[in-house]
Amino acid sequence: MSVLLLTHPDCLAHDMGEGHPECPDRLRAVLRALEAEEFADLLRDRPEEAAREHLIRVHPPDYVEAILGIRPAPGEMVALDADTVMNHASARAALLAAGAAVRAVDEVCGGQARRAFCATRPPGHHAERRRPMGFCLFSNAVVAARHAQAAHGLARVAICDFDVHHGNGSQDCAQDDPSILFCSSHQMPLYPGTGAAEERGAGNIFNAPLPPGADGAAFRAAWRDALLPALDAFAPELLVISAGFDAHARDPLAQLRVTEADFAWLTDRLCEVAERHARGRVVSLLEGGYDLPALASSAAAHVRSLMRA
Ligand SMILES: [Zn+2]
C-alpha cells in the first residue's frame, strides 16, 4: 500500500507579504524535491476544503466564521497579529490545509493509503481554540485527530510535533482531552514561550524542551528517553505528525542543529510505533521550516522514511 501526497496549488496564493518567512516558495521547494524519481510511487491528489463540521470539532463556531469572514480584496492584507496575515487567498488556503488533514485521515483509516503527507500551508500548530497565531489559522493536527475519532471511531490519537517551536495551539486544543496525546520536542527559550515539561494538561501532554544549540544527538535522546515511551504507553490507533523542519541547523528562526538524518531517524521510530499500535497509520502535516534548501531536503528525507517503513 502506498503513501499519499496531498497538496493544492491554491495553497500557494496565500501570501503574508514581502519578506515573510512563511512564504509560498517554501511549498514550491518541498514540492520540487518530491518530484524526484525516487518519489514516483507516491499517490498524488488534491484535497477539498474542510467543512464547518470538521473545524467546529476543535474551534468555536464564532471563531471559524470570524476567520473565514476575513476576505480582503486582491492586493490588500489584514494582520491578525504581529506575524499572522491574511490576503484574499488565505481563507481558502486554510480550508484546504485543514481539508487535506481530513482527507488524509479518511484515506489512511479507510485503507486506501498506508500513510499520507500533506504539503499544504498555512501551517496549524500555533492556532489555539480561539486565537490565530504564529502564521496559523486552524489547528490542522487536532482537526485530523478529532475527525479520526468522530468519523472512523478511533479511541486514541497521538499528535507528534517535532517543529522547533512549541505547538502551543495543538496543546491548547487537546489539553483537556485525554483521548488525544500531544508530544513535542522544541527549542526553549523560543517563540511562543510555552512548552515546559511541567505543562501536562490532563496527563496527556508531553513536552521535551531543548536548549539553543542542542544537536541531533540531544534531539534523538529527547524522543528516545521521554517522548517515544509515552507514545508507546498510550498505544495510539493513529499517529498525526506535525512535521516542521525548522529544527534544522540551517534554519534562520531557531538555533538547534538537527539534520536530515535526524528527521529520518525520528520518522522511522514514529512509523515503528504506528506499526506496533496503529496498523501502521500515519498522517503527516507540514508545519514550519524556513531555510528553503534545508526544508526541501528535510521534507524529502521525511517522506522517504514514510515510504520505506
Ligand atoms: Zn516552527
PDB file of C-alpha atoms and ligand atoms in Angstrom:
ATOM      1  CA  MET A   1       0.000   0.000   0.000  1.00  0.00           C
ATOM      2  CA  SER A   2       1.323   3.375  -0.930  1.00  0.00           C
ATOM      3  CA  VAL A   3       1.943   6.781   0.537  1.00  0.00           C
ATOM      4  CA  LEU A   4      -0.377   9.628  -0.430  1.00  0.00           C
ATOM      5  CA  LEU A   5       0.840  13.175  -1.105  1.00  0.00           C
ATOM      6  CA  LEU A   6      -1.894  15.797  -0.792  1.00  0.00           C
ATOM      7  CA  THR A   7      -1.284  19.329  -1.996  1.00  0.00           C
ATOM      8  CA  HIS A   8      -3.201  22.089  -3.758  1.00  0.00           C
ATOM      9  CA  PRO A   9      -1.975  24.969  -5.936  1.00  0.00           C
ATOM     10  CA  ASP A  10      -4.318  27.377  -4.141  1.00  0.00           C
ATOM     11  CA  CYS A  11      -2.132  26.987  -1.027  1.00  0.00           C
ATOM     12  CA  LEU A  12       0.479  28.966  -2.991  1.00  0.00           C
ATOM     13  CA  ALA A  13      -1.759  32.031  -3.302  1.00  0.00           C
ATOM     14  CA  HIS A  14      -1.816  32.627   0.466  1.00  0.00           C
ATOM     15  CA  ASP A  15       0.853  35.304   0.860  1.00  0.00           C
ATOM     16  CA  MET A  16       1.659  37.269   4.018  1.00  0.00           C
ATOM     17  CA  GLY A  17       3.767  39.905   2.300  1.00  0.00           C
ATOM     18  CA  GLU A  18       7.246  40.670   1.052  1.00  0.00           C
ATOM     19  CA  GLY A  19       9.984  39.086   3.142  1.00  0.00           C
ATOM     20  CA  HIS A  20       7.651  36.999   5.339  1.00  0.00           C
ATOM     21  CA  PRO A  21       9.410  33.727   6.213  1.00  0.00           C
ATOM     22  CA  GLU A  22       6.224  31.623   5.784  1.00  0.00           C
ATOM     23  CA  CYS A  23       6.176  32.256   2.036  1.00  0.00           C
ATOM     24  CA  PRO A  24       4.764  30.396  -0.985  1.00  0.00           C
ATOM     25  CA  ASP A  25       8.298  29.451  -2.075  1.00  0.00           C
ATOM     26  CA  ARG A  26       8.503  27.125   0.939  1.00  0.00           C
ATOM     27  CA  LEU A  27       5.808  24.916  -0.515  1.00  0.00           C
ATOM     28  CA  ARG A  28       7.296  25.169  -4.012  1.00  0.00           C
ATOM     29  CA  ALA A  29      10.650  23.967  -2.633  1.00  0.00           C
ATOM     30  CA  VAL A  30       9.044  20.964  -0.926  1.00  0.00           C
ATOM     31  CA  LEU A  31       7.031  20.003  -4.000  1.00  0.00           C
ATOM     32  CA  ARG A  32      10.063  20.335  -6.278  1.00  0.00           C
ATOM     33  CA  ALA A  33      12.039  17.966  -4.038  1.00  0.00           C
ATOM     34  CA  LEU A  34       9.169  15.456  -4.173  1.00  0.00           C
ATOM     35  CA  GLU A  35       9.266  15.468  -7.979  1.00  0.00           C
ATOM     36  CA  ALA A  36      12.460  13.370  -7.891  1.00  0.00           C
ATOM     37  CA  GLU A  37      12.334   9.926  -9.467  1.00  0.00           C
ATOM     38  CA  GLU A  38      12.547   8.172  -6.096  1.00  0.00           C
ATOM     39  CA  PHE A  39       9.111   9.626  -5.249  1.00  0.00           C
ATOM     40  CA  ALA A  40       7.417   8.412  -8.436  1.00  0.00           C
ATOM     41  CA  ASP A  41       5.413   5.843  -6.452  1.00  0.00           C
ATOM     42  CA  LEU A  42       3.656   8.458  -4.322  1.00  0.00           C
ATOM     43  CA  LEU A  43      -0.096   8.636  -4.871  1.00  0.00           C
ATOM     44  CA  ARG A  44      -0.897  12.281  -5.568  1.00  0.00           C
ATOM     45  CA  ASP A  45      -4.170  14.116  -5.170  1.00  0.00           C
ATOM     46  CA  ARG A  46      -5.737  17.463  -4.326  1.00  0.00           C
ATOM     47  CA  PRO A  47      -7.763  17.931  -1.143  1.00  0.00           C
ATOM     48  CA  GLU A  48     -11.096  19.688  -0.909  1.00  0.00           C
ATOM     49  CA  GLU A  49     -11.881  22.433   1.573  1.00  0.00           C
ATOM     50  CA  ALA A  50     -12.664  21.325   5.113  1.00  0.00           C
ATOM     51  CA  ALA A  51     -16.333  21.615   6.056  1.00  0.00           C
ATOM     52  CA  ARG A  52     -17.528  23.678   9.010  1.00  0.00           C
ATOM     53  CA  GLU A  53     -18.325  20.439  10.879  1.00  0.00           C
ATOM     54  CA  HIS A  54     -14.649  19.465  10.738  1.00  0.00           C
ATOM     55  CA  LEU A  55     -13.458  22.791  12.135  1.00  0.00           C
ATOM     56  CA  ILE A  56     -16.038  23.216  14.910  1.00  0.00           C
ATOM     57  CA  ARG A  57     -14.924  19.941  16.477  1.00  0.00           C
ATOM     58  CA  VAL A  58     -11.885  21.996  17.545  1.00  0.00           C
ATOM     59  CA  HIS A  59     -12.685  25.718  17.298  1.00  0.00           C
ATOM     60  CA  PRO A  60     -15.823  27.588  18.472  1.00  0.00           C
ATOM     61  CA  PRO A  61     -18.190  28.326  15.542  1.00  0.00           C
ATOM     62  CA  ASP A  62     -17.862  32.094  16.016  1.00  0.00           C
ATOM     63  CA  TYR A  63     -14.071  31.827  15.718  1.00  0.00           C
ATOM     64  CA  VAL A  64     -14.364  29.802  12.500  1.00  0.00           C
ATOM     65  CA  GLU A  65     -16.805  32.303  10.975  1.00  0.00           C
ATOM     66  CA  ALA A  66     -14.682  35.271  12.042  1.00  0.00           C
ATOM     67  CA  ILE A  67     -11.576  33.856  10.328  1.00  0.00           C
ATOM     68  CA  LEU A  68     -13.447  32.798   7.192  1.00  0.00           C
ATOM     69  CA  GLY A  69     -15.114  36.201   7.033  1.00  0.00           C
ATOM     70  CA  ILE A  70     -11.760  37.902   6.504  1.00  0.00           C
ATOM     71  CA  ARG A  71     -11.553  38.140   2.719  1.00  0.00           C
ATOM     72  CA  PRO A  72      -9.517  41.201   1.754  1.00  0.00           C
ATOM     73  CA  ALA A  73      -9.591  42.441  -1.817  1.00  0.00           C
ATOM     74  CA  PRO A  74      -6.732  41.220  -4.028  1.00  0.00           C
ATOM     75  CA  GLY A  75      -3.611  43.207  -3.173  1.00  0.00           C
ATOM     76  CA  GLU A  76      -4.800  44.042   0.350  1.00  0.00           C
ATOM     77  CA  MET A  77      -3.927  42.327   3.610  1.00  0.00           C
ATOM     78  CA  VAL A  78      -5.338  42.039   7.131  1.00  0.00           C
ATOM     79  CA  ALA A  79      -2.893  41.477  10.012  1.00  0.00           C
ATOM     80  CA  LEU A  80      -4.250  39.231  12.778  1.00  0.00           C
ATOM     81  CA  ASP A  81      -1.171  39.620  14.974  1.00  0.00           C
ATOM     82  CA  ALA A  82       2.447  40.723  14.559  1.00  0.00           C
ATOM     83  CA  ASP A  83       3.255  37.844  12.200  1.00  0.00           C
ATOM     84  CA  THR A  84      -0.031  36.311  11.040  1.00  0.00           C
ATOM     85  CA  VAL A  85      -1.576  37.985   7.999  1.00  0.00           C
ATOM     86  CA  MET A  86      -4.428  37.137   5.629  1.00  0.00           C
ATOM     87  CA  ASN A  87      -4.748  38.080   1.952  1.00  0.00           C
ATOM     88  CA  HIS A  88      -7.564  37.319  -0.488  1.00  0.00           C
ATOM     89  CA  ALA A  89      -6.493  33.670  -0.774  1.00  0.00           C
ATOM     90  CA  SER A  90      -5.761  32.892   2.883  1.00  0.00           C
ATOM     91  CA  ALA A  91      -9.205  31.678   3.960  1.00  0.00           C
ATOM     92  CA  ARG A  92      -9.370  29.189   1.082  1.00  0.00           C
ATOM     93  CA  ALA A  93      -5.784  28.038   1.704  1.00  0.00           C
ATOM     94  CA  ALA A  94      -6.576  27.476   5.389  1.00  0.00           C
ATOM     95  CA  LEU A  95      -9.682  25.460   4.445  1.00  0.00           C
ATOM     96  CA  LEU A  96      -7.601  23.391   2.019  1.00  0.00           C
ATOM     97  CA  ALA A  97      -4.878  22.752   4.620  1.00  0.00           C
ATOM     98  CA  ALA A  98      -7.471  21.566   7.142  1.00  0.00           C
ATOM     99  CA  GLY A  99      -9.306  19.695   4.378  1.00  0.00           C
ATOM    100  CA  ALA A 100      -6.101  17.878   3.448  1.00  0.00           C
ATOM    101  CA  ALA A 101      -5.734  16.733   7.055  1.00  0.00           C
ATOM    102  CA  VAL A 102      -9.316  15.410   6.987  1.00  0.00           C
ATOM    103  CA  ARG A 103      -8.846  13.686   3.622  1.00  0.00           C
ATOM    104  CA  ALA A 104      -5.545  12.140   4.738  1.00  0.00           C
ATOM    105  CA  VAL A 105      -7.304  10.646   7.760  1.00  0.00           C
ATOM    106  CA  ASP A 106     -10.067   9.252   5.527  1.00  0.00           C
ATOM    107  CA  GLU A 107      -7.579   7.648   3.125  1.00  0.00           C
ATOM    108  CA  VAL A 108      -5.355   6.174   5.828  1.00  0.00           C
ATOM    109  CA  CYS A 109      -8.211   4.988   8.067  1.00  0.00           C
ATOM    110  CA  GLY A 110     -10.123   3.687   5.044  1.00  0.00           C
ATOM    111  CA  GLY A 111      -7.133   1.623   3.971  1.00  0.00           C
ATOM    112  CA  GLN A 112      -6.661   3.284   0.565  1.00  0.00           C
ATOM    113  CA  ALA A 113      -3.250   4.614   1.608  1.00  0.00           C
ATOM    114  CA  ARG A 114      -0.828   3.410   4.220  1.00  0.00           C
ATOM    115  CA  ARG A 115       0.448   6.843   5.174  1.00  0.00           C
ATOM    116  CA  ALA A 116      -0.116  10.395   3.973  1.00  0.00           C
ATOM    117  CA  PHE A 117       1.877  13.612   3.809  1.00  0.00           C
ATOM    118  CA  CYS A 118       0.035  16.925   3.447  1.00  0.00           C
ATOM    119  CA  ALA A 119       2.198  19.535   1.725  1.00  0.00           C
ATOM    120  CA  THR A 120      -0.032  22.482   2.494  1.00  0.00           C
ATOM    121  CA  ARG A 121       0.059  25.933   4.062  1.00  0.00           C
ATOM    122  CA  PRO A 122      -0.824  27.791   6.234  1.00  0.00           C
ATOM    123  CA  PRO A 123       0.543  25.538   8.976  1.00  0.00           C
ATOM    124  CA  GLY A 124      -1.562  24.881  12.083  1.00  0.00           C
ATOM    125  CA  HIS A 125       0.221  24.059  15.300  1.00  0.00           C
ATOM    126  CA  HIS A 126       0.191  27.583  16.799  1.00  0.00           C
ATOM    127  CA  ALA A 127      -3.547  28.146  16.214  1.00  0.00           C
ATOM    128  CA  GLU A 128      -5.342  27.982  19.547  1.00  0.00           C
ATOM    129  CA  ARG A 129      -9.023  27.231  20.041  1.00  0.00           C
ATOM    130  CA  ARG A 130      -9.942  30.913  19.945  1.00  0.00           C
ATOM    131  CA  ARG A 131      -6.850  32.633  18.565  1.00  0.00           C
ATOM    132  CA  PRO A 132      -4.903  32.649  15.311  1.00  0.00           C
ATOM    133  CA  MET A 133      -1.181  32.846  15.991  1.00  0.00           C
ATOM    134  CA  GLY A 134       2.288  32.303  14.569  1.00  0.00           C
ATOM    135  CA  PHE A 135       1.350  32.018  10.853  1.00  0.00           C
ATOM    136  CA  CYS A 136      -1.502  29.581  11.769  1.00  0.00           C
ATOM    137  CA  LEU A 137      -5.299  29.925  11.437  1.00  0.00           C
ATOM    138  CA  PHE A 138      -6.793  26.482  12.183  1.00  0.00           C
ATOM    139  CA  SER A 139      -5.409  23.617  14.246  1.00  0.00           C
ATOM    140  CA  ASN A 140      -4.956  21.158  11.387  1.00  0.00           C
ATOM    141  CA  ALA A 141      -3.457  18.400  13.563  1.00  0.00           C
ATOM    142  CA  VAL A 142      -6.288  18.426  16.107  1.00  0.00           C
ATOM    143  CA  VAL A 143      -8.854  18.678  13.290  1.00  0.00           C
ATOM    144  CA  ALA A 144      -7.283  15.466  11.933  1.00  0.00           C
ATOM    145  CA  ALA A 145      -7.338  13.752  15.319  1.00  0.00           C
ATOM    146  CA  ARG A 146     -10.964  14.649  16.055  1.00  0.00           C
ATOM    147  CA  HIS A 147     -12.028  13.568  12.558  1.00  0.00           C
ATOM    148  CA  ALA A 148     -10.375  10.183  13.046  1.00  0.00           C
ATOM    149  CA  GLN A 149     -12.375   9.787  16.233  1.00  0.00           C
ATOM    150  CA  ALA A 150     -15.720  11.130  15.003  1.00  0.00           C
ATOM    151  CA  ALA A 151     -15.775   9.626  11.505  1.00  0.00           C
ATOM    152  CA  HIS A 152     -13.719   6.454  11.945  1.00  0.00           C
ATOM    153  CA  GLY A 153     -14.367   5.521  15.565  1.00  0.00           C
ATOM    154  CA  LEU A 154     -10.777   5.647  16.765  1.00  0.00           C
ATOM    155  CA  ALA A 155     -10.425   5.926  20.524  1.00  0.00           C
ATOM    156  CA  ARG A 156      -6.871   7.234  20.886  1.00  0.00           C
ATOM    157  CA  VAL A 157      -4.928   9.511  18.519  1.00  0.00           C
ATOM    158  CA  ALA A 158      -1.418  10.849  19.131  1.00  0.00           C
ATOM    159  CA  ILE A 159      -0.025  14.113  17.755  1.00  0.00           C
ATOM    160  CA  CYS A 160       3.774  14.081  17.468  1.00  0.00           C
ATOM    161  CA  ASP A 161       5.255  17.548  16.897  1.00  0.00           C
ATOM    162  CA  PHE A 162       8.948  17.963  16.046  1.00  0.00           C
ATOM    163  CA  ASP A 163       8.731  21.540  14.766  1.00  0.00           C
ATOM    164  CA  VAL A 164      11.371  23.645  16.561  1.00  0.00           C
ATOM    165  CA  HIS A 165       8.630  25.855  18.030  1.00  0.00           C
ATOM    166  CA  HIS A 166       6.310  24.522  20.697  1.00  0.00           C
ATOM    167  CA  GLY A 167       2.886  23.577  19.318  1.00  0.00           C
ATOM    168  CA  ASN A 168       1.017  25.756  21.798  1.00  0.00           C
ATOM    169  CA  GLY A 169      -2.100  25.690  19.637  1.00  0.00           C
ATOM    170  CA  SER A 170      -2.309  21.911  19.400  1.00  0.00           C
ATOM    171  CA  GLN A 171      -1.681  21.741  23.132  1.00  0.00           C
ATOM    172  CA  ASP A 172      -4.396  24.325  23.817  1.00  0.00           C
ATOM    173  CA  CYS A 173      -6.917  22.430  21.701  1.00  0.00           C
ATOM    174  CA  ALA A 174      -6.107  18.985  23.149  1.00  0.00           C
ATOM    175  CA  GLN A 175      -5.025  19.569  26.733  1.00  0.00           C
ATOM    176  CA  ASP A 176      -8.410  18.787  28.301  1.00  0.00           C
ATOM    177  CA  ASP A 177      -8.947  15.684  26.172  1.00  0.00           C
ATOM    178  CA  PRO A 178      -7.185  12.526  27.369  1.00  0.00           C
ATOM    179  CA  SER A 179      -8.201  10.682  24.183  1.00  0.00           C
ATOM    180  CA  ILE A 180      -5.560  12.750  22.359  1.00  0.00           C
ATOM    181  CA  LEU A 181      -1.900  12.575  23.348  1.00  0.00           C
ATOM    182  CA  PHE A 182       0.285  15.527  22.372  1.00  0.00           C
ATOM    183  CA  CYS A 183       4.060  15.134  22.481  1.00  0.00           C
ATOM    184  CA  SER A 184       6.519  17.790  21.332  1.00  0.00           C
ATOM    185  CA  SER A 185      10.224  18.474  21.099  1.00  0.00           C
ATOM    186  CA  HIS A 186      11.133  22.132  20.635  1.00  0.00           C
ATOM    187  CA  GLN A 187      13.726  24.740  21.431  1.00  0.00           C
ATOM    188  CA  MET A 188      13.265  26.647  24.694  1.00  0.00           C
ATOM    189  CA  PRO A 189      13.557  29.571  25.162  1.00  0.00           C
ATOM    190  CA  LEU A 190      11.964  30.425  21.834  1.00  0.00           C
ATOM    191  CA  TYR A 191       8.631  31.604  20.411  1.00  0.00           C
ATOM    192  CA  PRO A 192       5.879  31.073  21.578  1.00  0.00           C
ATOM    193  CA  GLY A 193       7.318  30.655  25.096  1.00  0.00           C
ATOM    194  CA  THR A 194       5.203  27.697  26.198  1.00  0.00           C
ATOM    195  CA  GLY A 195       6.199  24.017  26.254  1.00  0.00           C
ATOM    196  CA  ALA A 196       7.798  23.449  29.648  1.00  0.00           C
ATOM    197  CA  ALA A 197       7.988  19.828  30.774  1.00  0.00           C
ATOM    198  CA  GLU A 198       5.705  20.731  33.685  1.00  0.00           C
ATOM    199  CA  GLU A 199       2.804  21.502  31.296  1.00  0.00           C
ATOM    200  CA  ARG A 200       0.943  18.189  31.415  1.00  0.00           C
ATOM    201  CA  GLY A 201      -2.675  19.050  30.517  1.00  0.00           C
ATOM    202  CA  ALA A 202      -4.937  16.177  31.599  1.00  0.00           C
ATOM    203  CA  GLY A 203      -1.834  13.989  31.813  1.00  0.00           C
ATOM    204  CA  ASN A 204      -1.904  13.758  28.001  1.00  0.00           C
ATOM    205  CA  ILE A 205       0.725  16.438  27.243  1.00  0.00           C
ATOM    206  CA  PHE A 206       4.423  15.553  26.993  1.00  0.00           C
ATOM    207  CA  ASN A 207       6.881  18.370  26.302  1.00  0.00           C
ATOM    208  CA  ALA A 208      10.613  17.905  25.795  1.00  0.00           C
ATOM    209  CA  PRO A 209      12.254  21.355  25.592  1.00  0.00           C
ATOM    210  CA  LEU A 210      15.780  21.557  24.182  1.00  0.00           C
ATOM    211  CA  PRO A 211      18.285  24.386  24.825  1.00  0.00           C
ATOM    212  CA  PRO A 212      19.594  26.555  21.970  1.00  0.00           C
ATOM    213  CA  GLY A 213      22.492  24.773  20.280  1.00  0.00           C
ATOM    214  CA  ALA A 214      21.199  21.262  21.005  1.00  0.00           C
ATOM    215  CA  ASP A 215      22.282  18.838  18.277  1.00  0.00           C
ATOM    216  CA  GLY A 216      20.801  15.753  16.674  1.00  0.00           C
ATOM    217  CA  ALA A 217      22.005  13.514  19.487  1.00  0.00           C
ATOM    218  CA  ALA A 218      20.069  15.611  22.025  1.00  0.00           C
ATOM    219  CA  PHE A 219      17.034  15.669  19.714  1.00  0.00           C
ATOM    220  CA  ARG A 220      17.113  11.873  19.366  1.00  0.00           C
ATOM    221  CA  ALA A 221      17.639  11.416  23.108  1.00  0.00           C
ATOM    222  CA  ALA A 222      14.585  13.566  23.906  1.00  0.00           C
ATOM    223  CA  TRP A 223      12.426  11.336  21.752  1.00  0.00           C
ATOM    224  CA  ARG A 224      14.056   8.049  22.769  1.00  0.00           C
ATOM    225  CA  ASP A 225      14.041   8.727  26.510  1.00  0.00           C
ATOM    226  CA  ALA A 226      10.956  10.883  27.072  1.00  0.00           C
ATOM    227  CA  LEU A 227       8.504  11.068  24.198  1.00  0.00           C
ATOM    228  CA  LEU A 228       8.568   7.664  22.464  1.00  0.00           C
ATOM    229  CA  PRO A 229       7.993   5.761  25.743  1.00  0.00           C
ATOM    230  CA  ALA A 230       4.966   7.992  26.471  1.00  0.00           C
ATOM    231  CA  LEU A 231       3.718   7.355  22.960  1.00  0.00           C
ATOM    232  CA  ASP A 232       4.119   3.593  23.316  1.00  0.00           C
ATOM    233  CA  ALA A 233       2.331   3.577  26.656  1.00  0.00           C
ATOM    234  CA  PHE A 234      -0.596   5.493  25.101  1.00  0.00           C
ATOM    235  CA  ALA A 235      -0.886   2.946  22.262  1.00  0.00           C
ATOM    236  CA  PRO A 236      -2.386   5.335  19.684  1.00  0.00           C
ATOM    237  CA  GLU A 237      -4.592   3.992  16.899  1.00  0.00           C
ATOM    238  CA  LEU A 238      -3.344   6.761  14.560  1.00  0.00           C
ATOM    239  CA  LEU A 239      -0.257   8.974  14.589  1.00  0.00           C
ATOM    240  CA  VAL A 240      -0.600  12.544  13.355  1.00  0.00           C
ATOM    241  CA  ILE A 241       2.782  14.191  12.817  1.00  0.00           C
ATOM    242  CA  SER A 242       3.258  17.950  12.957  1.00  0.00           C
ATOM    243  CA  ALA A 243       6.244  17.900  10.638  1.00  0.00           C
ATOM    244  CA  GLY A 244       8.117  21.160  10.955  1.00  0.00           C
ATOM    245  CA  PHE A 245      11.689  21.166   9.741  1.00  0.00           C
ATOM    246  CA  ASP A 246      12.908  24.364  11.424  1.00  0.00           C
ATOM    247  CA  ALA A 247      14.975  22.427  13.976  1.00  0.00           C
ATOM    248  CA  HIS A 248      17.443  22.049  11.092  1.00  0.00           C
ATOM    249  CA  ALA A 249      20.891  23.539  11.698  1.00  0.00           C
ATOM    250  CA  ARG A 250      20.478  25.947   8.784  1.00  0.00           C
ATOM    251  CA  ASP A 251      17.111  27.327   9.810  1.00  0.00           C
ATOM    252  CA  PRO A 252      17.164  31.115  10.364  1.00  0.00           C
ATOM    253  CA  LEU A 253      14.394  31.218  13.005  1.00  0.00           C
ATOM    254  CA  ALA A 254      15.966  28.933  15.648  1.00  0.00           C
ATOM    255  CA  GLN A 255      19.261  27.573  16.942  1.00  0.00           C
ATOM    256  CA  LEU A 256      19.018  23.773  17.040  1.00  0.00           C
ATOM    257  CA  ARG A 257      21.433  21.654  14.997  1.00  0.00           C
ATOM    258  CA  VAL A 258      19.245  18.833  13.703  1.00  0.00           C
ATOM    259  CA  THR A 259      19.968  17.262  10.288  1.00  0.00           C
ATOM    260  CA  GLU A 260      18.060  15.438   7.579  1.00  0.00           C
ATOM    261  CA  ALA A 261      19.336  12.145   9.040  1.00  0.00           C
ATOM    262  CA  ASP A 262      17.813  13.015  12.417  1.00  0.00           C
ATOM    263  CA  PHE A 263      14.416  13.788  10.863  1.00  0.00           C
ATOM    264  CA  ALA A 264      14.592  10.452   9.017  1.00  0.00           C
ATOM    265  CA  TRP A 265      15.593   8.634  12.222  1.00  0.00           C
ATOM    266  CA  LEU A 266      12.612  10.065  14.105  1.00  0.00           C
ATOM    267  CA  THR A 267      10.218   9.347  11.231  1.00  0.00           C
ATOM    268  CA  ASP A 268      11.392   5.727  11.265  1.00  0.00           C
ATOM    269  CA  ARG A 269      10.798   5.491  15.023  1.00  0.00           C
ATOM    270  CA  LEU A 270       7.309   7.042  14.708  1.00  0.00           C
ATOM    271  CA  CYS A 271       6.445   4.581  11.938  1.00  0.00           C
ATOM    272  CA  GLU A 272       7.567   1.754  14.237  1.00  0.00           C
ATOM    273  CA  VAL A 273       5.183   2.988  16.934  1.00  0.00           C
ATOM    274  CA  ALA A 274       2.437   3.117  14.298  1.00  0.00           C
ATOM    275  CA  GLU A 275       3.242  -0.468  13.284  1.00  0.00           C
ATOM    276  CA  ARG A 276       3.019  -1.648  16.889  1.00  0.00           C
ATOM    277  CA  HIS A 277      -0.248   0.056  17.800  1.00  0.00           C
ATOM    278  CA  ALA A 278      -1.942   1.746  14.847  1.00  0.00           C
ATOM    279  CA  ARG A 279      -1.850  -0.727  11.934  1.00  0.00           C
ATOM    280  CA  GLY A 280       0.893   1.480  10.522  1.00  0.00           C
ATOM    281  CA  ARG A 281      -1.388   4.505  10.118  1.00  0.00           C
ATOM    282  CA  VAL A 282       0.470   7.836   9.929  1.00  0.00           C
ATOM    283  CA  VAL A 283      -0.828  11.225   8.758  1.00  0.00           C
ATOM    284  CA  SER A 284       1.900  13.870   8.497  1.00  0.00           C
ATOM    285  CA  LEU A 285       1.236  17.594   8.126  1.00  0.00           C
ATOM    286  CA  LEU A 286       3.773  20.198   7.024  1.00  0.00           C
ATOM    287  CA  GLU A 287       4.371  22.852   9.673  1.00  0.00           C
ATOM    288  CA  GLY A 288       7.468  25.141   9.705  1.00  0.00           C
ATOM    289  CA  GLY A 289      10.910  25.184   8.072  1.00  0.00           C
ATOM    290  CA  TYR A 290      12.349  28.433   6.726  1.00  0.00           C
ATOM    291  CA  ASP A 291      15.677  27.691   5.035  1.00  0.00           C
ATOM    292  CA  LEU A 292      14.390  26.613   1.652  1.00  0.00           C
ATOM    293  CA  PRO A 293      17.132  24.093   0.691  1.00  0.00           C
ATOM    294  CA  ALA A 294      17.126  22.580   4.202  1.00  0.00           C
ATOM    295  CA  LEU A 295      13.331  22.458   4.209  1.00  0.00           C
ATOM    296  CA  ALA A 296      13.271  20.696   0.843  1.00  0.00           C
ATOM    297  CA  SER A 297      15.916  18.109   1.704  1.00  0.00           C
ATOM    298  CA  SER A 298      14.444  17.500   5.175  1.00  0.00           C
ATOM    299  CA  ALA A 299      10.901  17.031   3.865  1.00  0.00           C
ATOM    300  CA  ALA A 300      12.305  14.645   1.253  1.00  0.00           C
ATOM    301  CA  ALA A 301      14.101  12.654   3.961  1.00  0.00           C
ATOM    302  CA  HIS A 302      10.861  12.531   5.973  1.00  0.00           C
ATOM    303  CA  VAL A 303       8.758  11.307   3.039  1.00  0.00           C
ATOM    304  CA  ARG A 304      11.464   8.806   2.061  1.00  0.00           C
ATOM    305  CA  SER A 305      11.124   7.312   5.545  1.00  0.00           C
ATOM    306  CA  LEU A 306       7.329   7.274   5.319  1.00  0.00           C
ATOM    307  CA  MET A 307       7.648   5.311   2.046  1.00  0.00           C
ATOM    308  CA  ARG A 308      10.264   2.900   3.359  1.00  0.00           C
ATOM    309  CA  ALA A 309       8.561   1.824   6.551  1.00  0.00           C
TER     310      ALA A 309
HETATM  311 ZN    ZN B   1       8.234  26.304  13.713  1.00  0.00          ZN
END
